[in-house]
Tab-separated table of C-alpha atoms and ligand atoms in Angstrom:
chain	number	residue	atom	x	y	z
O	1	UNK	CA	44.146	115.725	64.501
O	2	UNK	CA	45.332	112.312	64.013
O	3	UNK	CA	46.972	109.996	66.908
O	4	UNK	CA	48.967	107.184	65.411
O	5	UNK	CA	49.624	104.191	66.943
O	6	UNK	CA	52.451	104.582	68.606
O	7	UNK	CA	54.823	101.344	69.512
O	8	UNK	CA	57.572	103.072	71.474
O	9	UNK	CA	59.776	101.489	74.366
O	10	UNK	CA	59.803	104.885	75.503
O	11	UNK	CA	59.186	107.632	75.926
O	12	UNK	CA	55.933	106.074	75.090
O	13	UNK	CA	52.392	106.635	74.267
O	14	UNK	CA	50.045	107.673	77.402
O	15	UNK	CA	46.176	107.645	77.955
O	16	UNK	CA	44.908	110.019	75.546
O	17	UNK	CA	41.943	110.874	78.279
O	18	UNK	CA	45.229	111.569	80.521
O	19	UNK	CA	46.492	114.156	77.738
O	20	UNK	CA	43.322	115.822	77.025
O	21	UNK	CA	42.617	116.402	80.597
O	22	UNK	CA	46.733	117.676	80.534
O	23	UNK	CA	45.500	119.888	77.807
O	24	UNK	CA	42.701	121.217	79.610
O	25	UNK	CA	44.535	122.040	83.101
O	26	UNK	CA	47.434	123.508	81.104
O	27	UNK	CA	46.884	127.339	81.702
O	28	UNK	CA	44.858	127.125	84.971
O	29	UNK	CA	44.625	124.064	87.020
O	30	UNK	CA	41.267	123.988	89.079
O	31	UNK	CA	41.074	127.926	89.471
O	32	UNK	CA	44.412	128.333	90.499
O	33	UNK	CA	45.583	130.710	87.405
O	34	UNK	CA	48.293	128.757	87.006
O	35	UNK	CA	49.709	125.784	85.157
O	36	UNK	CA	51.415	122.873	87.246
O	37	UNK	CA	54.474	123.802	85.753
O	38	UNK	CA	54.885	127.264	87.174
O	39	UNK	CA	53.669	126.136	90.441
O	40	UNK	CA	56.046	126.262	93.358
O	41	UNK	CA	56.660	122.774	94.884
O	42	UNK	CA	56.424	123.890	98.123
O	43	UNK	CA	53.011	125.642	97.510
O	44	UNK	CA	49.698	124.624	98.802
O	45	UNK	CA	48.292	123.219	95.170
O	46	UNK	CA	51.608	121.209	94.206
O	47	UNK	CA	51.472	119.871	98.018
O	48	UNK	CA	48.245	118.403	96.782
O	49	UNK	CA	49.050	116.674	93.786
O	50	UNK	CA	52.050	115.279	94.662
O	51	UNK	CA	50.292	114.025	97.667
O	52	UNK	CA	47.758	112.722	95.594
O	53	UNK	CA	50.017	111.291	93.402
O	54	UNK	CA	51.471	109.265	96.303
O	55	UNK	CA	48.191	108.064	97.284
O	56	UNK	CA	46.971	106.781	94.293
O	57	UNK	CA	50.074	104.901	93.580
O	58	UNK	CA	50.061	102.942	96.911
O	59	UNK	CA	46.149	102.013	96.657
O	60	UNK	CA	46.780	100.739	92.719
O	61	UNK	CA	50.258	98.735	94.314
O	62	UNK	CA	48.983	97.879	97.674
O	63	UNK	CA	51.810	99.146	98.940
O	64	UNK	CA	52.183	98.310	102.602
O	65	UNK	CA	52.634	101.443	105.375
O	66	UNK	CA	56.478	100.221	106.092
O	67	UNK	CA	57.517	100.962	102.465
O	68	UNK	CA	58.170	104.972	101.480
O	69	UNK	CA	57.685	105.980	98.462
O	70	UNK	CA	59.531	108.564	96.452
O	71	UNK	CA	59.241	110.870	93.229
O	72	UNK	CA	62.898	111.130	92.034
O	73	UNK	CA	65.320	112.056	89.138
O	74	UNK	CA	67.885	110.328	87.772
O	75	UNK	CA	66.447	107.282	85.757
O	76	UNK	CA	66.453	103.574	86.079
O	77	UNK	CA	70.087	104.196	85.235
O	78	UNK	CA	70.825	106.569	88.197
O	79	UNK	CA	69.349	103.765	89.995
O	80	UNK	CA	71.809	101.586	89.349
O	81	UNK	CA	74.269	103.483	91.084
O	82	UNK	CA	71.710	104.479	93.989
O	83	UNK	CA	70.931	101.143	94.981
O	84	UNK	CA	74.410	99.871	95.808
O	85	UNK	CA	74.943	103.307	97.356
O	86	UNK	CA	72.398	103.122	99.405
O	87	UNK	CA	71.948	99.171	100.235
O	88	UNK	CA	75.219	97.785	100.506
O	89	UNK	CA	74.611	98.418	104.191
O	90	UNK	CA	78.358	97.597	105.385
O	91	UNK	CA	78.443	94.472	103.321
O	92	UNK	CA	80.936	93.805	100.625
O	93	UNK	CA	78.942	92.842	97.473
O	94	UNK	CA	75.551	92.261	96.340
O	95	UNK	CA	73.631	89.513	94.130
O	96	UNK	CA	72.781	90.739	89.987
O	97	UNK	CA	71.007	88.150	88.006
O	98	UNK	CA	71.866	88.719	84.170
O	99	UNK	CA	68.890	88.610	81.847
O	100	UNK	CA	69.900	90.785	79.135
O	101	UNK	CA	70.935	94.170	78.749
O	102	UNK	CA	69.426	96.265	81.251
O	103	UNK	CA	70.650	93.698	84.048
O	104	UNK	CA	73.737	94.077	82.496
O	105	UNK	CA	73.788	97.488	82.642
O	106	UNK	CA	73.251	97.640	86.350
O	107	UNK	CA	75.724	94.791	87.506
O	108	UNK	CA	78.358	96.851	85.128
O	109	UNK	CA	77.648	100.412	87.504
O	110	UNK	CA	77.540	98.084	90.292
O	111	UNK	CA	80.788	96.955	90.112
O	112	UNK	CA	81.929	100.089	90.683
O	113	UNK	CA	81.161	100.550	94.422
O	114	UNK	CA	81.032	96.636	95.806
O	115	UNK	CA	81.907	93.299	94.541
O	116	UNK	CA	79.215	92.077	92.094
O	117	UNK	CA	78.096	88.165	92.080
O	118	UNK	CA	76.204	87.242	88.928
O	119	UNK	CA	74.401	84.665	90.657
O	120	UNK	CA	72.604	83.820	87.454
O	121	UNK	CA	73.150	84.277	83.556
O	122	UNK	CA	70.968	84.079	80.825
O	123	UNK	CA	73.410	85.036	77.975
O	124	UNK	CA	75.007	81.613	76.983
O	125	UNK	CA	71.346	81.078	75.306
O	126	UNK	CA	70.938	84.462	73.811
O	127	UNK	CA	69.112	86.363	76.881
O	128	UNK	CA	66.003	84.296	75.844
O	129	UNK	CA	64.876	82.848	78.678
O	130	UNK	CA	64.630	84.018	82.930
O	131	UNK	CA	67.260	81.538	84.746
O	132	UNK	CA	65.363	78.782	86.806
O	133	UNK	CA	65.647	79.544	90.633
O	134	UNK	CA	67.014	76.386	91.512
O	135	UNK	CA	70.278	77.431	89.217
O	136	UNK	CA	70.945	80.664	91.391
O	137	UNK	CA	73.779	80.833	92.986
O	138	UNK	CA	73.063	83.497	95.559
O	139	UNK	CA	75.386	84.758	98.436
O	140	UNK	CA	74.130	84.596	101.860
O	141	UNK	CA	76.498	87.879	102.862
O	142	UNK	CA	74.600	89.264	99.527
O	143	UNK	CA	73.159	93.201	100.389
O	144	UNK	CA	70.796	92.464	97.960
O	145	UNK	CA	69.832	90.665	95.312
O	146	UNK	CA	69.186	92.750	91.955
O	147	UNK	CA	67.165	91.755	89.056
O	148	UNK	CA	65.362	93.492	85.780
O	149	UNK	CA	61.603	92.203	86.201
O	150	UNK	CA	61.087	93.062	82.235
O	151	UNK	CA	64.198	93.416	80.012
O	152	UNK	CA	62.890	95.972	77.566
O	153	UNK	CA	64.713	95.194	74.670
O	154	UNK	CA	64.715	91.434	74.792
O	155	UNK	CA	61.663	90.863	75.807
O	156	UNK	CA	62.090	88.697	78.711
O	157	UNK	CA	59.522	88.968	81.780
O	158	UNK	CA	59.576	87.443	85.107
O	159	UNK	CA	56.178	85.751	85.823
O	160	UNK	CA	56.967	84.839	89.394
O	161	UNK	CA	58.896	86.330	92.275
O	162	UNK	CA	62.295	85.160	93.137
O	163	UNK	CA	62.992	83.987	96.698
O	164	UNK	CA	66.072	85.666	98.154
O	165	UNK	CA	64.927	84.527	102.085
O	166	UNK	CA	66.430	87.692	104.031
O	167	UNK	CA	68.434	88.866	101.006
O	168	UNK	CA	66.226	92.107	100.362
O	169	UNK	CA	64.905	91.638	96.352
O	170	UNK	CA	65.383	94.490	94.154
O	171	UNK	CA	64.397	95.354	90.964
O	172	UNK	CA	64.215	97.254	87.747
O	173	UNK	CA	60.357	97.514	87.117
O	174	UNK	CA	60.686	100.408	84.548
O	175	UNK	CA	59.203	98.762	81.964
O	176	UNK	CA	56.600	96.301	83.723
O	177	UNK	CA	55.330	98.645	86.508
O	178	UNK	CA	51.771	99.059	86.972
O	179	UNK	CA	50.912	96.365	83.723
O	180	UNK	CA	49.775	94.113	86.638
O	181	UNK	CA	49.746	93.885	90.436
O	182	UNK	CA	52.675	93.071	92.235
O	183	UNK	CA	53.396	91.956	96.392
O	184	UNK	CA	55.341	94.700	96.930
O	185	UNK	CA	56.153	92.659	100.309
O	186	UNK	CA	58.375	90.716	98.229
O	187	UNK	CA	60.644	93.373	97.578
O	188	UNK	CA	63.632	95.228	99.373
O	189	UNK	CA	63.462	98.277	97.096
O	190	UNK	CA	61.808	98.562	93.551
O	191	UNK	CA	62.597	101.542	91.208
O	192	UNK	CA	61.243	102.052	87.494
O	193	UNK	CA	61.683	105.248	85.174
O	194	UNK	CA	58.152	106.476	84.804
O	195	UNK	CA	58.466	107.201	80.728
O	196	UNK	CA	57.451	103.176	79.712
O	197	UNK	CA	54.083	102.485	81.907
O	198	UNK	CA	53.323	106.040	83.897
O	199	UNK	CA	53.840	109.426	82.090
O	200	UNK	CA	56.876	112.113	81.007
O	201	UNK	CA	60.453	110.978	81.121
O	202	UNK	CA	62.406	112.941	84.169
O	203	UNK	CA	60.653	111.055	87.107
O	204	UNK	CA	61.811	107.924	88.646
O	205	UNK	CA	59.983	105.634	91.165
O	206	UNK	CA	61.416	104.269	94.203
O	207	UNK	CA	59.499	102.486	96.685
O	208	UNK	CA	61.505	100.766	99.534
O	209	UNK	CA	61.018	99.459	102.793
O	210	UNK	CA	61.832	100.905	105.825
O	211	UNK	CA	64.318	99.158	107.483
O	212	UNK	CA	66.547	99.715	104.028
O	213	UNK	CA	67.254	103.488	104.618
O	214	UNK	CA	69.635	105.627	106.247
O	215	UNK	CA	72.990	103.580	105.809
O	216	UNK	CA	74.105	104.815	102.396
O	217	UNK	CA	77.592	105.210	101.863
O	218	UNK	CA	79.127	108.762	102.914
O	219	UNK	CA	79.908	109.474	99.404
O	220	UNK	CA	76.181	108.889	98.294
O	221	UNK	CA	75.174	112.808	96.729
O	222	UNK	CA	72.545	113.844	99.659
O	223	UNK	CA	69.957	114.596	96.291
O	224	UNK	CA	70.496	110.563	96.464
O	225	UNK	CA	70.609	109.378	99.975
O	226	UNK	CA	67.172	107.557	100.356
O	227	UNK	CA	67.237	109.186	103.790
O	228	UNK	CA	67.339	112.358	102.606
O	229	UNK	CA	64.904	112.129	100.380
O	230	UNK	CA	62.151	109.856	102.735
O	231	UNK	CA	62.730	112.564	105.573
O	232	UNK	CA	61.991	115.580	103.168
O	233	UNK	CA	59.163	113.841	100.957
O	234	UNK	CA	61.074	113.717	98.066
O	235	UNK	CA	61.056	117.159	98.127
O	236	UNK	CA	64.975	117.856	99.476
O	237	UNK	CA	65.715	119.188	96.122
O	238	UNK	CA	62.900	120.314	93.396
O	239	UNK	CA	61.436	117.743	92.304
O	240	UNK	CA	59.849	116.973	88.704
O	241	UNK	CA	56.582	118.421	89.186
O	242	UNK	CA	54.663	118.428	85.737
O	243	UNK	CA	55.863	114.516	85.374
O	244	UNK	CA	54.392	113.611	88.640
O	245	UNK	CA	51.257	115.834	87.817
O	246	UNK	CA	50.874	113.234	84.643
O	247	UNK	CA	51.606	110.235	86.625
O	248	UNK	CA	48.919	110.999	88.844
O	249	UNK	CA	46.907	111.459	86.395
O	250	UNK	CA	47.954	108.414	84.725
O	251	UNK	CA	47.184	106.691	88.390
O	252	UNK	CA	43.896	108.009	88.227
O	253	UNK	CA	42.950	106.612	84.631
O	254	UNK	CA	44.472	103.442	85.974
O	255	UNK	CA	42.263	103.764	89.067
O	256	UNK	CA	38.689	104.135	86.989
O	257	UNK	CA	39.721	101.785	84.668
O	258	UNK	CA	39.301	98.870	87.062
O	259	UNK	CA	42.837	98.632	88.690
O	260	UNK	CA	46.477	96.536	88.536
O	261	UNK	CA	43.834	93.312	88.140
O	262	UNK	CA	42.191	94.636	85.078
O	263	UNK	CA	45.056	96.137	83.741
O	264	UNK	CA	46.838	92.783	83.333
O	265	UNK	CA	43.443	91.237	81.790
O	266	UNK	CA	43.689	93.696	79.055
O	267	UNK	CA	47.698	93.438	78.987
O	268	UNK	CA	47.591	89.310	78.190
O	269	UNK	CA	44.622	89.686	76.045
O	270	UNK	CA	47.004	92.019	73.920
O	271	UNK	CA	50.327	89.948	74.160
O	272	UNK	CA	48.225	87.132	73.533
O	273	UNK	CA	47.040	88.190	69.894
O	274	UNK	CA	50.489	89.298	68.622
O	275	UNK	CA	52.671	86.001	69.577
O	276	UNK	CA	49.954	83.790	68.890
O	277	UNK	CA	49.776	84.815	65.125
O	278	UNK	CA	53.957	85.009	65.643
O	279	UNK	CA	53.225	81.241	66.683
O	280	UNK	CA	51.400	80.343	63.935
O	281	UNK	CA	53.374	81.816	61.261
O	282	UNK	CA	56.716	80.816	59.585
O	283	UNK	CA	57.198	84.303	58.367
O	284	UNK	CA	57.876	86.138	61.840
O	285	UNK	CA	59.785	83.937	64.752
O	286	UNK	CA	60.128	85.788	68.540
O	287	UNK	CA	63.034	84.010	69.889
O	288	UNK	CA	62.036	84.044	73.465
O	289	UNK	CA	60.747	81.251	75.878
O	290	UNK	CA	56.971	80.794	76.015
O	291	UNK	CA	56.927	81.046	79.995
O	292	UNK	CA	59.335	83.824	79.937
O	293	UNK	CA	57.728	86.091	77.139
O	294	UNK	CA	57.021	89.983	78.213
O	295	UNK	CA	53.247	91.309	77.873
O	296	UNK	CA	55.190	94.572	77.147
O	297	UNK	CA	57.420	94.440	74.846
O	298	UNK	CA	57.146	91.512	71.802
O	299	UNK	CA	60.430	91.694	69.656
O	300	UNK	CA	60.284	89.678	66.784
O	301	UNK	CA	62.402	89.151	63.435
O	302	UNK	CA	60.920	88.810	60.053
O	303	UNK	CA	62.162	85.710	57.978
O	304	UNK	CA	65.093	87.745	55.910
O	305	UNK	CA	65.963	91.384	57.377
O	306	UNK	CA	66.466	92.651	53.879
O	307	UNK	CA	62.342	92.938	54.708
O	308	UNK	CA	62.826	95.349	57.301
O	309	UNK	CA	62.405	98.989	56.188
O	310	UNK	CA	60.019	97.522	53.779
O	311	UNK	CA	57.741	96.504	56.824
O	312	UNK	CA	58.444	99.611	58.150
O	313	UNK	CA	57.733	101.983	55.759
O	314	UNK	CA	54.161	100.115	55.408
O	315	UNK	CA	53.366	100.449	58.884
O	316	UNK	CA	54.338	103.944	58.874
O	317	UNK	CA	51.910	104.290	56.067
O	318	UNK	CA	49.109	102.934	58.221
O	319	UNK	CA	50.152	104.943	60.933
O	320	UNK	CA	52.251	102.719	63.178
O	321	UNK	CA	55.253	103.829	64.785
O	322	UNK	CA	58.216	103.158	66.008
O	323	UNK	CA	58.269	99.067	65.537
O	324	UNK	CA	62.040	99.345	64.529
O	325	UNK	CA	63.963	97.195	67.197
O	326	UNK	CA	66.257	98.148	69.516
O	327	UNK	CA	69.759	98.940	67.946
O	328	UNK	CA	71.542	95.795	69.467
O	329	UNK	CA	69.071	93.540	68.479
O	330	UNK	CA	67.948	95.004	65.167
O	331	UNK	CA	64.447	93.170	63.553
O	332	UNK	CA	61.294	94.432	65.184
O	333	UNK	CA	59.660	95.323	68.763
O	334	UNK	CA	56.215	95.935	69.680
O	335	UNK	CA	55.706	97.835	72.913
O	336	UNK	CA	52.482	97.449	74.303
O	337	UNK	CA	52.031	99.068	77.553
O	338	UNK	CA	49.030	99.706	79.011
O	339	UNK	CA	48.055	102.550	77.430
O	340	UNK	CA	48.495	101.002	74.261
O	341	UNK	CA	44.616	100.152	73.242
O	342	UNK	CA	44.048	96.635	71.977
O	343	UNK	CA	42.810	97.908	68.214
O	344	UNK	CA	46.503	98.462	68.078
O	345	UNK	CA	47.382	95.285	68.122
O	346	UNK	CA	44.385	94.104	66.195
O	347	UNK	CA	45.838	96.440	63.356
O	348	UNK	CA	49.165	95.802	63.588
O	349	UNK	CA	48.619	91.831	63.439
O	350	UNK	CA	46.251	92.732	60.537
O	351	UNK	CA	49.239	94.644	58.949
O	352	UNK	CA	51.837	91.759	59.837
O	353	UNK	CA	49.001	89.164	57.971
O	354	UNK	CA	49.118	91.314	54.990
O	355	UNK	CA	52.522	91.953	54.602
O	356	UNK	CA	53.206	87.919	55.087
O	357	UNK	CA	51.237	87.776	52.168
O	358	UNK	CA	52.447	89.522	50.146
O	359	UNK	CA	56.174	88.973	50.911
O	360	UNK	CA	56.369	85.732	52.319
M	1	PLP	C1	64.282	102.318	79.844
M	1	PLP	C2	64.913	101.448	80.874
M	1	PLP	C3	66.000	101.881	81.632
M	1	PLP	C4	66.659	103.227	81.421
M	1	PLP	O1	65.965	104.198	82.103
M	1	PLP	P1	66.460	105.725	82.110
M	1	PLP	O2	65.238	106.427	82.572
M	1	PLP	O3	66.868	106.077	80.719
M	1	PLP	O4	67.563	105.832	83.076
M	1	PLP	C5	66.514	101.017	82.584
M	1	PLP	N1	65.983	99.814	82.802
M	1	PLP	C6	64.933	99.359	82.081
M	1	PLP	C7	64.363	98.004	82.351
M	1	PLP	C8	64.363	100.173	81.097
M	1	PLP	O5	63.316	99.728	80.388
């Protein structure tokens, strides 16, 4: 067997010590003669890892006791009609800050149940840079304020929390969650797709205060009224069982392995060893802002794109995937998430050295 290393925005590669111990469970998990994925939800064993599941989560996130958490379908991109569905709360619009296109994916499905504000826009420079604070222009009659804490494709990363005052903050952590810890205190509501940072595709993360449920619109599907959902433990319809078997197990590797505070240790060492050669070389350029630059996801071009599928194909060769950037962007992208080990980077910077040297 060989694993390659595997540079996916995602799906993406997981802890192999999660898989193995996937592999192991598969026909009988802990004497139960079953596998998680014939299990009934409602049964006495799935009770137990989902609840476990739940657990782990809010000990690696600190997640305060006034904040629910649910195990739901639908995607970041269901999100982005859940959120004004559920948070608009009476009020006529809500805040989106623009960083690239994920934000602008949600402000677009948005717009099509309140009045959208872009209180802030990155794209007259490219989506290159996070929008200073001071140049928001946010609503006070806001719902919410919305923003994408990592864009994914264009590699932008909030390194501080925005201020909304009362204005519950929400965002898209899909591709960020769990790389380091977060005050979840901060936040209104914060939803990720699990299939960057946690496990399978086909679960989605929602953890929201309190206060924030049980006014969704009356056209919100019940499967996606937070109320619904928080009252029934996620469990109002079936949910995705096997994916929040792995992302508990995920949780747990996360757990042994020292925690949200080691997690991000390991994450910068990482991100620090790819854009400091991209730094020092004239070959490869990452277009971003140094302050704003994501420790999960490192797009970079190479000097002349005609380059391209000859990088690829070498890196292929040495057993690294799935570097080709994101279709709107073209070039290159590195995703790094935390399962990613740091000899991965070590050998793809190695590869990027060699291939500068011979091509540049
Ligand atoms: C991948 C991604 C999405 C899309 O998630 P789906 O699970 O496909 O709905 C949305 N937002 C961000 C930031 C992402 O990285």
């Amino acid at each position: 067997m060989t694993r390659v290393f595997n540079f996916s925005a995602g799906p993406a590669t997981l802890p192999e010590p999660v898989l193995r111990q996937a592999a192991e469970e598969m026909l009988d998990w802990h004497g139960s003669g079953m596998s998680v994925m014939e299990m009934s939800h409602r049964g006495k064993e799935f009770i137990a890892i989902h609840a476990e599941a739940e657990k782990l989560l809010r000990e690696l996130m600190a997640i305060p006791a006034n904040y629910k958490v649910l195990f739901l379908q639908g995607g970041a991109i269901g999100q982005n009609a859940f959120v004004p569905m559920n948070l608009l709360r009476g009020k006529a619009g809500a805040d989106y800050v623009n960083t690239g296109e994920w934000s602008k994916k949600s402000l677009k499905e948005a717009g099509k149940y309140c009045s959208v504000n872009v209180a802030a826009s990155a794209e007259a420079g490219h989506f290159t840079s996070v929008p200073k604070q001071d140049s928001w222009k946010l609503d006070p009659n806001a719902a919410y304020v919305h923003i994408c804490s990592n864009e994914t494709i264009g590699g932008v990363e909030y390194h501080w929390t925005p201020d909304t005052g009362s204005v519950p903050l929400v965002a898209d952590m899909s591709s960020n969650i769990l790389s380091r810890p977060v005050d979840v205190s901060r936040y209104g509501l914060i939803y990720g797709g699990a299939q960057k940072n946690i496990g399978p595709s086909g679960l989605t993360i929602v953890i929201v205060r309190d206060d924030l449920i049980g006014q969704a619109l009356p056209i919100t599907p019940s499967a996606f009224d937070l109320k619904t959902q928080a009252d029934n433990d996620s469990m109002y319809n079936t949910p995705p069982t096997y994916a929040i078997y792995i992302a508990g197990l995920t949780f747990q590797w996360l757990k042994s392995n020292g925690g949200l505070a080691a997690m991000e240790v390991h994450n910068r060492a990482k991100a620090a060893l790819l854009y400091d050669y991209l730094d020092s070389s004239s070959f490869y350029r990452n277009p971003v802002a140094r302050e704003d630059r994501s420790l999960m996801n490192v797009p970079f071009k190479l000097r002349d794109d005609a380059l391209d599928a000859a990088f690829l194909k070498g890196a292929e060769e040495r057993g690294m995937l799935q570097l080709k950037g994101h279709r709107s962007v073209g070039g290159m992208r590195a995703s790094i998430y935390n399962a990613m080990p740091v000899d991965g980077v070590k050998a793809l910077v190695a590869y990027m050295k060699e291939f500068e040297a011979s091509h540049g």
